[in-house]
Tab-separated table of N, CA, C and O in Angstrom:
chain	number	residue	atom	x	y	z
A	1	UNK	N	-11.725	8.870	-13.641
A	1	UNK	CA	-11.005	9.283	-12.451
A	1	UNK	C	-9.934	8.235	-12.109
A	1	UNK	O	-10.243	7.046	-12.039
A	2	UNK	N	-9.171	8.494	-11.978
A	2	UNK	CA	-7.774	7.857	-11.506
A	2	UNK	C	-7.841	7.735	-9.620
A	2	UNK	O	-8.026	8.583	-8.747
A	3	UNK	N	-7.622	6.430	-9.588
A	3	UNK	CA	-7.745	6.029	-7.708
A	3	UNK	C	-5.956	5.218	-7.700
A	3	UNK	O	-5.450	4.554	-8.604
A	4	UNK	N	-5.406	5.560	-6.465
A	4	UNK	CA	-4.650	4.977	-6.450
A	4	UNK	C	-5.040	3.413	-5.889
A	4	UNK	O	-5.917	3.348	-5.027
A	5	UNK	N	-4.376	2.104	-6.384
A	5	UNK	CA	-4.718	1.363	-5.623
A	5	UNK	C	-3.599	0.739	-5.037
A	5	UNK	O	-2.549	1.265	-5.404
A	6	UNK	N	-3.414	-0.496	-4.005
A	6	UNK	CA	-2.523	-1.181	-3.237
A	6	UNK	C	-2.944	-2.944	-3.336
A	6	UNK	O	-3.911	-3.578	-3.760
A	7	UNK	N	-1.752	-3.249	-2.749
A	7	UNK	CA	-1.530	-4.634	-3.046
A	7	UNK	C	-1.252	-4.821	-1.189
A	7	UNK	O	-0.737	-5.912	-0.945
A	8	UNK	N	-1.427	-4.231	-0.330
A	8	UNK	CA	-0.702	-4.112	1.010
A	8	UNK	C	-1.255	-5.336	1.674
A	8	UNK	O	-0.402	-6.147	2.033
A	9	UNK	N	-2.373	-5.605	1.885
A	9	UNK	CA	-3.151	-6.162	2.602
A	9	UNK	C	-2.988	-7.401	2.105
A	9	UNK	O	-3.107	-8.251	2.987
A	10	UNK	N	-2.715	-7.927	0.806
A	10	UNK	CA	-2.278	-9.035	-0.022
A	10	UNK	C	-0.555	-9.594	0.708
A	10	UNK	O	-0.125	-10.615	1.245
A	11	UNK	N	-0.059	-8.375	0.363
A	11	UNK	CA	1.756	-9.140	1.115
A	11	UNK	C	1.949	-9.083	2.255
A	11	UNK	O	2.936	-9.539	2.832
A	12	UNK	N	0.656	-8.278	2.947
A	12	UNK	CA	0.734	-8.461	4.232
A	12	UNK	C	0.409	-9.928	4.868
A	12	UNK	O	0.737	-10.422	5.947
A	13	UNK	N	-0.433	-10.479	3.683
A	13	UNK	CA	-1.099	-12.081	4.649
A	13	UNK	C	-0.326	-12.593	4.372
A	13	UNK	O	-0.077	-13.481	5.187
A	14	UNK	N	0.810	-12.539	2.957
A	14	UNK	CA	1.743	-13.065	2.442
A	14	UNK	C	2.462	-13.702	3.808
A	14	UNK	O	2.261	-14.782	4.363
A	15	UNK	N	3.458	-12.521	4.162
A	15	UNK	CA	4.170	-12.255	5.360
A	15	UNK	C	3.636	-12.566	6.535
A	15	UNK	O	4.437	-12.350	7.444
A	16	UNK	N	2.517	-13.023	6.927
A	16	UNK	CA	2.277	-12.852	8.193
A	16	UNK	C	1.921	-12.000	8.982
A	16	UNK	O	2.198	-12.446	10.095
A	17	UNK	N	1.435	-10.959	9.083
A	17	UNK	CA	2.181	-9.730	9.635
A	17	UNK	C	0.545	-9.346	9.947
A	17	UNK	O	-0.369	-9.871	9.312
A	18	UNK	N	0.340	-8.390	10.979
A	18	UNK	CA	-0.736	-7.808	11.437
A	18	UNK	C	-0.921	-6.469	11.026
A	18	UNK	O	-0.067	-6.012	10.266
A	19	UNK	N	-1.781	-5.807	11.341
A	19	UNK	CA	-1.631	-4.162	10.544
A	19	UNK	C	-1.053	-3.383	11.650
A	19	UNK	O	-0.716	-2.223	11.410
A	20	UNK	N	-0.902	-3.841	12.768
A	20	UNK	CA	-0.372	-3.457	13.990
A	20	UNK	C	1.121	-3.731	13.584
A	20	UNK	O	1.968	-2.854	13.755
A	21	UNK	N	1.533	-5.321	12.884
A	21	UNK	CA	3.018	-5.431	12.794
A	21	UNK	C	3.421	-4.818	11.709
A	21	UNK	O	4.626	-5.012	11.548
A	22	UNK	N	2.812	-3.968	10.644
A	22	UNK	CA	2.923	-3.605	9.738
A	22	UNK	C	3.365	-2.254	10.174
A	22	UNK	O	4.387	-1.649	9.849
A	23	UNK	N	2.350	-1.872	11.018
A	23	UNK	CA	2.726	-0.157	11.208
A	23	UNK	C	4.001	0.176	12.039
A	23	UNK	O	4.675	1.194	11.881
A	24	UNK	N	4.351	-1.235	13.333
A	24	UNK	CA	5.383	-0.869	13.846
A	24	UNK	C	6.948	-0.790	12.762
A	24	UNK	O	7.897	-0.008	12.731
A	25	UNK	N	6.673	-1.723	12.168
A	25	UNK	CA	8.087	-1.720	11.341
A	25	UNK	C	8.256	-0.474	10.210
A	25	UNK	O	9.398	-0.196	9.846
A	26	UNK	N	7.500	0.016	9.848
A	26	UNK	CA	7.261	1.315	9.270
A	26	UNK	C	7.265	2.953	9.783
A	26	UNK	O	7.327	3.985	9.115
A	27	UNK	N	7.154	2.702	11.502
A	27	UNK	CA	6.681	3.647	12.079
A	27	UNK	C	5.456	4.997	12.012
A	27	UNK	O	5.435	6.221	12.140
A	28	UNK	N	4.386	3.718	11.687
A	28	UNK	CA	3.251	4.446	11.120
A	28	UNK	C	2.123	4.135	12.576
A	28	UNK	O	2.696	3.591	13.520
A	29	UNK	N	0.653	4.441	12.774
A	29	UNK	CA	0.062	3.884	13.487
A	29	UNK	C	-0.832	2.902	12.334
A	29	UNK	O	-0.936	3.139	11.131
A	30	UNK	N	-1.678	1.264	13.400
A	30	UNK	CA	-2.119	0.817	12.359
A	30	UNK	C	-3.699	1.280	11.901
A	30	UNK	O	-4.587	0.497	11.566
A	31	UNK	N	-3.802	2.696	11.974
A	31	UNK	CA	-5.037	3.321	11.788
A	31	UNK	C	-4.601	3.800	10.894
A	31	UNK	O	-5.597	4.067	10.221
A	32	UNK	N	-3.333	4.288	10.097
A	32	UNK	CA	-2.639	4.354	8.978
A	32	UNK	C	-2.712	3.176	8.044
A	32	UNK	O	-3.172	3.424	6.930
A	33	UNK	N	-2.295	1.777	8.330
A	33	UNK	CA	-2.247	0.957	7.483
A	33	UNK	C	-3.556	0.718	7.055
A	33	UNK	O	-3.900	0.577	5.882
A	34	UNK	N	-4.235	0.680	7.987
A	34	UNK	CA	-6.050	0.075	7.776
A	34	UNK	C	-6.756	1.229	6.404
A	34	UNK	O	-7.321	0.770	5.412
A	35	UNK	N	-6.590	2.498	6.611
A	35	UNK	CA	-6.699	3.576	6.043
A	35	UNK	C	-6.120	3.373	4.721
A	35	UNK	O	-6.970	3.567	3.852
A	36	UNK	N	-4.607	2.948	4.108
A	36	UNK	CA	-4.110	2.227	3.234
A	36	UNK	C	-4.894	1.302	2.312
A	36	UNK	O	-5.556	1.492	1.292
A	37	UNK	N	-4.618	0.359	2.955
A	37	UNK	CA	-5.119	-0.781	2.746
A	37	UNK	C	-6.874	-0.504	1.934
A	37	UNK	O	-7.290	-1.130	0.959
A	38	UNK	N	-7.380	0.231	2.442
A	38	UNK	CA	-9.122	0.040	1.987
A	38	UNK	C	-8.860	1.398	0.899
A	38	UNK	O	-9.736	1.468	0.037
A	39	UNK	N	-7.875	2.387	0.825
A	39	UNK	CA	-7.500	2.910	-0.041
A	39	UNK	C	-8.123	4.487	-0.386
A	39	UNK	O	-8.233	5.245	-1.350
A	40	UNK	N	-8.541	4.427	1.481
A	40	UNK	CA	-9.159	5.812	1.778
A	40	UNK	C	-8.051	6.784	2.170
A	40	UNK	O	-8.414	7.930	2.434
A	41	UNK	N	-6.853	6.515	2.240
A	41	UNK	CA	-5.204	7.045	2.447
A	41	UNK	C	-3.959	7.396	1.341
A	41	UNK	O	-3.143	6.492	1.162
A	42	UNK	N	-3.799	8.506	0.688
A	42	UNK	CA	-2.497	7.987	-0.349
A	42	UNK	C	-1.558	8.688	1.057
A	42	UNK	O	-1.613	9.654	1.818
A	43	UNK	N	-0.748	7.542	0.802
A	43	UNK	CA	0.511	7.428	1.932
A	43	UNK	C	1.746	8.415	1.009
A	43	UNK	O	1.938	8.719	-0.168
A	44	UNK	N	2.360	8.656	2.259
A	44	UNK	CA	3.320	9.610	1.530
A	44	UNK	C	4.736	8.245	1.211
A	44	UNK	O	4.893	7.081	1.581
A	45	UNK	N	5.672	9.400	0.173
A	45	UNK	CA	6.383	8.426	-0.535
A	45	UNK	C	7.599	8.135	0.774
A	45	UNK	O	8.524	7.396	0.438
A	46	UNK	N	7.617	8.464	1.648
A	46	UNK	CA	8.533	7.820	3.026
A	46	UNK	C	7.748	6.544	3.085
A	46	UNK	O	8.149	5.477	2.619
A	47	UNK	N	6.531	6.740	3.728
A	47	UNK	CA	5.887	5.444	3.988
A	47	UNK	C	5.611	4.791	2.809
A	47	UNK	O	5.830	3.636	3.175
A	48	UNK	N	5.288	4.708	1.658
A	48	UNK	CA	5.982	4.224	0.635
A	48	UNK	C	6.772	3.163	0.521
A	48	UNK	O	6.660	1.959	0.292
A	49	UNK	N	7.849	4.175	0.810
A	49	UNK	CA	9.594	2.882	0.323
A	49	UNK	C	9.470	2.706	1.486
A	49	UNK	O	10.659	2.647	1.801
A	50	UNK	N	8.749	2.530	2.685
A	50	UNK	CA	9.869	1.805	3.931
A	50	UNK	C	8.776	0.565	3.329
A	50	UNK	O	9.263	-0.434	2.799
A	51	UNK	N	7.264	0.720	3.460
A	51	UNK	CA	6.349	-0.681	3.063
A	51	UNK	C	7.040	-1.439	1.875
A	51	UNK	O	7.070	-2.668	1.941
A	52	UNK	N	7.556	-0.852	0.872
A	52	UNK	CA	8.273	-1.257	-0.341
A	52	UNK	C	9.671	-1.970	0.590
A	52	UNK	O	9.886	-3.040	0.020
A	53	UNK	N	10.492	-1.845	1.542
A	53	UNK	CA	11.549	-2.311	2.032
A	53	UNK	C	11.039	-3.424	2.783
A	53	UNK	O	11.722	-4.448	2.745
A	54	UNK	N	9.721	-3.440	3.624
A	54	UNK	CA	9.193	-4.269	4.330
A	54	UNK	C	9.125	-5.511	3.627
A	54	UNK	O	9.542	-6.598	4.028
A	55	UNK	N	8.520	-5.237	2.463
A	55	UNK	CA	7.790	-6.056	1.681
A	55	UNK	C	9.031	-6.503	1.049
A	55	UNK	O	9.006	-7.717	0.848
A	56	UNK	N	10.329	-5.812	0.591
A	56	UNK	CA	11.191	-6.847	-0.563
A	56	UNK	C	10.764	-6.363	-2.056
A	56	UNK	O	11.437	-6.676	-3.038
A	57	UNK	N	9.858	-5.753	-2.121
A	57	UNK	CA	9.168	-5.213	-3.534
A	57	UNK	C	9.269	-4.084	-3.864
A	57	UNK	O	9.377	-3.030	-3.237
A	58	UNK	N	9.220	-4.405	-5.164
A	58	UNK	CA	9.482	-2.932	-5.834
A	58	UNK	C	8.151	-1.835	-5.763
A	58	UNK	O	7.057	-2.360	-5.971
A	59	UNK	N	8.156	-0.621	-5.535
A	59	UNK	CA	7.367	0.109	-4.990
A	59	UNK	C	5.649	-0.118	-5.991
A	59	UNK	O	4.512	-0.371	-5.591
A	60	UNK	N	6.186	0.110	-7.301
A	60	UNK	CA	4.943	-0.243	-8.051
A	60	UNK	C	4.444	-1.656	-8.687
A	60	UNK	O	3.957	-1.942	-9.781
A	61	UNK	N	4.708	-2.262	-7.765
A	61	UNK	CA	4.280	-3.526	-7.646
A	61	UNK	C	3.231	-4.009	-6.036
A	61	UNK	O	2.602	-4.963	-5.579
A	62	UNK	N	3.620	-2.588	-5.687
A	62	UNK	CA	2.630	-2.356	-4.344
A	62	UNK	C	1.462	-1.586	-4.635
A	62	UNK	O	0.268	-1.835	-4.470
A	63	UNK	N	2.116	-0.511	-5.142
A	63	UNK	CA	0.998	0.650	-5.554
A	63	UNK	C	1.073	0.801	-7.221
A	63	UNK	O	2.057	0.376	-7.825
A	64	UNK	N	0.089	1.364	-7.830
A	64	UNK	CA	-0.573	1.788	-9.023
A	64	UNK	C	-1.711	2.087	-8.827
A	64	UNK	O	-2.404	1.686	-7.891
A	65	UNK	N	-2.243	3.322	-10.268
A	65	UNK	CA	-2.877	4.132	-10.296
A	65	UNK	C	-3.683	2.792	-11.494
A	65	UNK	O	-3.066	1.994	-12.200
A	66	UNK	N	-4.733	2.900	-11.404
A	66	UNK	CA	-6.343	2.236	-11.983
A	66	UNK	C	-7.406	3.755	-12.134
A	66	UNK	O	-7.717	4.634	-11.330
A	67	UNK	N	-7.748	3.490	-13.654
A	67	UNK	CA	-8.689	3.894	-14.314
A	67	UNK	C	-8.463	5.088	-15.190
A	67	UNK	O	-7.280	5.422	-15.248
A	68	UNK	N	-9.246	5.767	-15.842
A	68	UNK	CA	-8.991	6.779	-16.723
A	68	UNK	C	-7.674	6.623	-17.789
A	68	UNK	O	-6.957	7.468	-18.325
A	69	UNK	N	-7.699	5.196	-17.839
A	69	UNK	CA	-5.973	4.932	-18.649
A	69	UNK	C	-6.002	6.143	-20.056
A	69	UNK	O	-5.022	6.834	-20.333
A	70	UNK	N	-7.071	6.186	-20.669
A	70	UNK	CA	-7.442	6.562	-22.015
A	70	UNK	C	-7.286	8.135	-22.044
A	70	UNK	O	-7.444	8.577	-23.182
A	71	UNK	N	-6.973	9.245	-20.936
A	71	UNK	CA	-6.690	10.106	-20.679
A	71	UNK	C	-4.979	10.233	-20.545
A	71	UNK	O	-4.263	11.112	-21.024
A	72	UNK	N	-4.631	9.190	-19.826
A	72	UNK	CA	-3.024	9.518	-19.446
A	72	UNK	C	-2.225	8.395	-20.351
A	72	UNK	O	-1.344	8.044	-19.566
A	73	UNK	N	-2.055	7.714	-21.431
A	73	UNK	CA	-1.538	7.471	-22.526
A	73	UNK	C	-0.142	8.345	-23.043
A	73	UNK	O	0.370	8.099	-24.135
């Protein structure tokens, strides 16, 4: 099975930033980011590139897909 996973919670401590300051600059709530973050959420690709703009990073360097590699080859 294929899970998406995230790096959010990582560039978030990077940055400083709270999941509260995370969601305002995104215009998400941070019951969204928290949801993210533990990876019970696939975020849509708006919220996406704005976290990807937040962050300075390239989008899949935030997000990638883990497991079942041996299927999707």
């Amino acid at each position: 099975m294929v899970e998406l996973r995230n790096r959010v919670r990582e560039l978030r401590a990077r940055d400083r930033l709270s999941q509260g300051d995370l969601a305002q600059l995104i215009g998400a709530s941070r019951q969204t980011i928290a949801l993210i973050e533990r990876g019970d959420y696939a975020p849509s690709i708006v919220l996406v590139l704005k976290i990807s703009a937040v962050f300075q990073v390239p989008v899949e360097s935030i997000f990638f897909l883990e497991g079942d590699e041996e299927n999707h080859e």
